[in-house]
mmCIF file of C-alpha atoms in Angstrom:
data_model
loop_
_atom_site.group_PDB
_atom_site.id
_atom_site.type_symbol
_atom_site.label_atom_id
_atom_site.label_comp_id
_atom_site.label_asym_id
_atom_site.label_seq_id
_atom_site.Cartn_x
_atom_site.Cartn_y
_atom_site.Cartn_z
ATOM 1 C CA MET A 1 -69.090 -53.443 44.081
ATOM 2 C CA LEU A 2 -70.758 -56.487 42.581
ATOM 3 C CA ASP A 3 -74.424 -57.206 43.058
ATOM 4 C CA GLU A 4 -74.841 -60.237 45.312
ATOM 5 C CA ALA A 5 -76.483 -62.144 42.436
ATOM 6 C CA ILE A 6 -73.339 -61.814 40.296
ATOM 7 C CA SER A 7 -70.918 -64.691 40.741
ATOM 8 C CA GLU A 8 -68.035 -63.377 38.595
ATOM 9 C CA VAL A 9 -67.128 -60.830 35.928
ATOM 10 C CA VAL A 10 -66.551 -62.765 32.721
ATOM 11 C CA LEU A 11 -65.707 -59.913 30.334
ATOM 12 C CA SER A 12 -64.443 -56.603 31.663
ATOM 13 C CA GLN A 13 -65.454 -53.228 30.275
ATOM 14 C CA GLU A 14 -61.953 -52.868 28.802
ATOM 15 C CA GLN A 15 -61.999 -56.310 27.155
ATOM 16 C CA ILE A 16 -65.361 -55.592 25.547
ATOM 17 C CA ALA A 17 -64.337 -52.125 24.342
ATOM 18 C CA HIS A 18 -61.116 -53.464 22.822
ATOM 19 C CA ARG A 19 -62.856 -56.312 20.975
ATOM 20 C CA VAL A 20 -65.668 -54.049 19.739
ATOM 21 C CA ARG A 21 -63.052 -51.701 18.227
ATOM 22 C CA GLU A 22 -61.404 -54.684 16.493
ATOM 23 C CA LEU A 23 -64.746 -55.892 15.143
ATOM 24 C CA GLY A 24 -65.509 -52.390 13.880
ATOM 25 C CA GLU A 25 -62.211 -52.265 11.995
ATOM 26 C CA GLU A 26 -62.816 -55.691 10.414
ATOM 27 C CA ILE A 27 -66.338 -54.788 9.380
ATOM 28 C CA ALA A 28 -65.269 -51.412 7.966
ATOM 29 C CA ALA A 29 -62.593 -53.108 5.842
ATOM 30 C CA ASP A 30 -65.004 -55.775 4.565
ATOM 31 C CA TYR A 31 -67.886 -53.390 3.845
ATOM 32 C CA ALA A 32 -65.993 -50.346 2.497
ATOM 33 C CA ASP A 33 -68.164 -48.645 -0.164
ATOM 34 C CA LEU A 34 -71.078 -51.057 0.457
ATOM 35 C CA GLU A 35 -73.060 -49.015 3.040
ATOM 36 C CA PRO A 36 -74.237 -52.031 5.055
ATOM 37 C CA VAL A 37 -77.520 -52.181 6.928
ATOM 38 C CA LEU A 38 -76.865 -53.271 10.504
ATOM 39 C CA VAL A 39 -79.922 -54.993 11.956
ATOM 40 C CA GLY A 40 -80.447 -55.954 15.578
ATOM 41 C CA ILE A 41 -83.154 -57.426 17.767
ATOM 42 C CA LEU A 42 -84.197 -55.266 20.707
ATOM 43 C CA LYS A 43 -83.389 -55.074 23.548
ATOM 44 C CA GLY A 44 -80.340 -57.129 24.493
ATOM 45 C CA MET A 45 -78.005 -55.890 21.748
ATOM 46 C CA PHE A 46 -78.678 -52.163 21.985
ATOM 47 C CA ILE A 47 -75.515 -51.297 23.916
ATOM 48 C CA PHE A 48 -73.357 -53.520 21.708
ATOM 49 C CA MET A 49 -74.942 -52.046 18.570
ATOM 50 C CA ALA A 50 -74.359 -48.476 19.790
ATOM 51 C CA ASP A 51 -70.683 -49.145 20.519
ATOM 52 C CA LEU A 52 -70.189 -51.174 17.334
ATOM 53 C CA VAL A 53 -71.603 -48.589 14.919
ATOM 54 C CA ARG A 54 -69.376 -45.927 16.485
ATOM 55 C CA ALA A 55 -66.391 -48.216 15.840
ATOM 56 C CA ILE A 56 -67.217 -48.588 12.121
ATOM 57 C CA PRO A 57 -65.904 -45.494 10.289
ATOM 58 C CA ILE A 58 -67.875 -45.981 7.049
ATOM 59 C CA SER A 59 -71.352 -45.001 5.904
ATOM 60 C CA LEU A 60 -73.963 -47.422 7.236
ATOM 61 C CA VAL A 61 -77.640 -47.736 8.105
ATOM 62 C CA VAL A 62 -79.048 -49.074 11.379
ATOM 63 C CA ASP A 63 -82.437 -50.667 11.907
ATOM 64 C CA PHE A 64 -84.081 -52.732 14.611
ATOM 65 C CA MET A 65 -86.607 -55.502 15.000
ATOM 66 C CA ALA A 66 -88.377 -56.691 18.117
ATOM 67 C CA ILE A 67 -89.639 -60.188 18.723
ATOM 68 C CA SER A 68 -91.809 -61.953 21.227
ATOM 69 C CA ARG A 69 -91.170 -65.516 22.235
ATOM 70 C CA TYR A 70 -94.023 -67.879 22.776
ATOM 71 C CA GLY A 71 -94.315 -69.844 25.991
ATOM 72 C CA PRO A 72 -91.349 -71.620 27.554
ATOM 73 C CA THR A 73 -92.514 -75.155 26.781
ATOM 74 C CA ALA A 74 -90.304 -77.577 24.890
ATOM 75 C CA LYS A 75 -92.850 -77.607 22.085
ATOM 76 C CA THR A 76 -92.690 -73.845 21.506
ATOM 77 C CA LYS A 77 -89.008 -73.305 22.291
ATOM 78 C CA GLY A 78 -87.439 -71.140 19.635
ATOM 79 C CA VAL A 79 -90.763 -70.041 18.181
ATOM 80 C CA VAL A 80 -90.870 -66.284 17.863
ATOM 81 C CA ARG A 81 -93.190 -63.628 16.520
ATOM 82 C CA ILE A 82 -91.991 -60.327 15.044
ATOM 83 C CA VAL A 83 -93.618 -57.463 16.953
ATOM 84 C CA LYS A 84 -91.574 -54.669 15.322
ATOM 85 C CA ASP A 85 -90.332 -55.084 11.787
ATOM 86 C CA LEU A 86 -87.624 -53.212 9.889
ATOM 87 C CA ASP A 87 -88.320 -49.657 8.758
ATOM 88 C CA VAL A 88 -85.934 -49.837 5.778
ATOM 89 C CA SER A 89 -85.984 -52.251 2.868
ATOM 90 C CA ILE A 90 -83.038 -54.648 2.797
ATOM 91 C CA THR A 91 -83.686 -55.966 -0.712
ATOM 92 C CA GLY A 92 -80.441 -55.751 -2.646
ATOM 93 C CA ARG A 93 -78.582 -54.332 0.385
ATOM 94 C CA HIS A 94 -75.669 -55.802 2.326
ATOM 95 C CA VAL A 95 -77.067 -56.756 5.735
ATOM 96 C CA LEU A 96 -75.077 -57.431 8.868
ATOM 97 C CA PHE A 97 -77.210 -58.939 11.595
ATOM 98 C CA VAL A 98 -75.858 -57.876 14.995
ATOM 99 C CA GLU A 99 -76.551 -60.241 17.887
ATOM 100 C CA ASP A 100 -75.646 -59.937 21.546
ATOM 101 C CA ILE A 101 -75.352 -63.649 22.294
ATOM 102 C CA ILE A 102 -75.894 -66.824 20.303
ATOM 103 C CA ASP A 103 -76.594 -70.043 22.155
ATOM 104 C CA THR A 104 -78.990 -72.610 20.654
ATOM 105 C CA GLY A 105 -79.219 -70.738 17.351
ATOM 106 C CA MET A 106 -82.942 -71.406 17.071
ATOM 107 C CA THR A 107 -84.087 -67.787 17.265
ATOM 108 C CA LEU A 108 -81.251 -66.598 15.045
ATOM 109 C CA ASN A 109 -82.093 -69.283 12.490
ATOM 110 C CA TYR A 110 -85.677 -68.017 12.339
ATOM 111 C CA ILE A 111 -84.563 -64.401 11.974
ATOM 112 C CA LEU A 112 -82.020 -65.209 9.258
ATOM 113 C CA LYS A 113 -84.635 -67.119 7.260
ATOM 114 C CA THR A 114 -86.996 -64.155 7.597
ATOM 115 C CA LEU A 115 -84.335 -61.702 6.450
ATOM 116 C CA SER A 116 -83.112 -63.963 3.612
ATOM 117 C CA ALA A 117 -86.633 -64.080 2.189
ATOM 118 C CA ARG A 118 -86.311 -60.326 1.582
ATOM 119 C CA ARG A 119 -83.444 -60.973 -0.859
ATOM 120 C CA PRO A 120 -80.554 -58.931 0.556
ATOM 121 C CA ALA A 121 -77.356 -58.775 -1.528
ATOM 122 C CA SER A 122 -75.584 -60.455 1.381
ATOM 123 C CA LEU A 123 -76.460 -61.453 4.922
ATOM 124 C CA LYS A 124 -73.849 -62.065 7.606
ATOM 125 C CA VAL A 125 -73.862 -62.316 11.391
ATOM 126 C CA CYS A 126 -71.833 -60.423 13.976
ATOM 127 C CA ALA A 127 -72.179 -61.830 17.497
ATOM 128 C CA LEU A 128 -70.621 -60.360 20.593
ATOM 129 C CA VAL A 129 -70.747 -63.674 22.474
ATOM 130 C CA ASP A 130 -70.988 -67.199 21.110
ATOM 131 C CA VAL A 131 -71.894 -70.153 23.313
ATOM 132 C CA PRO A 132 -71.293 -73.081 20.915
ATOM 133 C CA ARG A 133 -71.794 -75.711 23.602
ATOM 134 C CA ARG A 134 -75.545 -74.985 23.611
ATOM 135 C CA ARG A 135 -75.863 -74.918 19.810
ATOM 136 C CA ILE A 136 -78.743 -76.905 18.333
ATOM 137 C CA ILE A 137 -78.617 -75.326 14.861
ATOM 138 C CA ASP A 138 -75.237 -74.604 13.304
ATOM 139 C CA LEU A 139 -75.094 -71.119 11.803
ATOM 140 C CA PRO A 140 -72.331 -69.207 10.038
ATOM 141 C CA ILE A 141 -70.948 -66.395 12.212
ATOM 142 C CA ALA A 142 -68.803 -63.993 10.212
ATOM 143 C CA TYR A 143 -67.701 -61.840 13.155
ATOM 144 C CA ARG A 144 -67.400 -63.242 16.677
ATOM 145 C CA GLY A 145 -66.460 -61.175 19.703
ATOM 146 C CA PHE A 146 -65.984 -63.809 22.363
ATOM 147 C CA THR A 147 -66.640 -67.495 22.915
ATOM 148 C CA ILE A 148 -67.673 -68.760 26.331
ATOM 149 C CA GLU A 149 -68.265 -72.303 27.543
ATOM 150 C CA ASP A 150 -71.601 -71.909 29.274
ATOM 151 C CA GLY A 151 -73.474 -69.952 31.898
ATOM 152 C CA PHE A 152 -76.075 -67.221 32.173
ATOM 153 C CA LEU A 153 -74.552 -63.838 31.315
ATOM 154 C CA VAL A 154 -75.913 -60.452 32.306
ATOM 155 C CA GLY A 155 -74.682 -56.925 31.723
ATOM 156 C CA TYR A 156 -73.708 -54.848 28.683
ATOM 157 C CA GLY A 157 -77.339 -55.010 27.524
ATOM 158 C CA LEU A 158 -78.093 -58.572 28.637
ATOM 159 C CA ASP A 159 -80.658 -58.900 31.360
ATOM 160 C CA TYR A 160 -82.282 -61.211 33.810
ATOM 161 C CA ARG A 161 -85.875 -60.109 34.344
ATOM 162 C CA GLU A 162 -84.981 -56.657 32.936
ATOM 163 C CA ARG A 163 -82.172 -56.135 35.481
ATOM 164 C CA TYR A 164 -78.417 -55.769 34.958
ATOM 165 C CA ARG A 165 -78.553 -54.332 31.406
ATOM 166 C CA ASN A 166 -76.686 -51.248 32.599
ATOM 167 C CA LEU A 167 -73.619 -53.087 33.889
ATOM 168 C CA PRO A 168 -70.581 -51.930 31.858
ATOM 169 C CA TYR A 169 -69.203 -55.492 31.901
ATOM 170 C CA MET A 170 -70.599 -59.003 31.336
ATOM 171 C CA ALA A 171 -70.966 -61.187 34.375
ATOM 172 C CA MET A 172 -72.153 -64.622 35.299
ATOM 173 C CA LEU A 173 -75.369 -64.774 37.250
ATOM 174 C CA GLY A 174 -74.961 -66.920 40.348
ATOM 175 C CA GLN A 175 -76.315 -70.479 40.405
ATOM 176 C CA GLY A 176 -79.133 -69.619 42.800
ATOM 177 C CA ARG A 177 -80.359 -66.780 40.552
ATOM 178 C CA ARG A 178 -80.347 -68.514 37.193
ATOM 179 C CA PRO A 179 -83.573 -69.204 35.381
#
């Protein structure tokens, strides 16, 4: 039974699981013998990251960062502060940045610049969901799970006010509930 705030299921549990397995196979083929470091930003991607690493049958390392966004004004939009940094060094390592959803690209752009400054051997992006219609900064995405037109997604780790992360699917939040 859907929560009354959910307007529609956009990606079913089966669709997500199938695509995550495909992404895992692609990544394993591309990174064979490279032991990539998969990096993610808490909290939205934690379910995707957990499923993805189990779908990649090669040696790899996982690490996490946490960020805090400054106020919601137009002037500070996209400005972030790292509140938890990586525990492992990525210098000279092959890094795959794992993102739950990419929309404007502003936060991802900041994170990629921060990671690039640490001189990894390579740095690529794997995004479960891409929303190119909202893009402000164009960024290279090496691995893309799904592309959607627009809307506010919840579920499979994505939240609205810390709710809905535990949904096994991704759904659109109804118009009246959107931020």
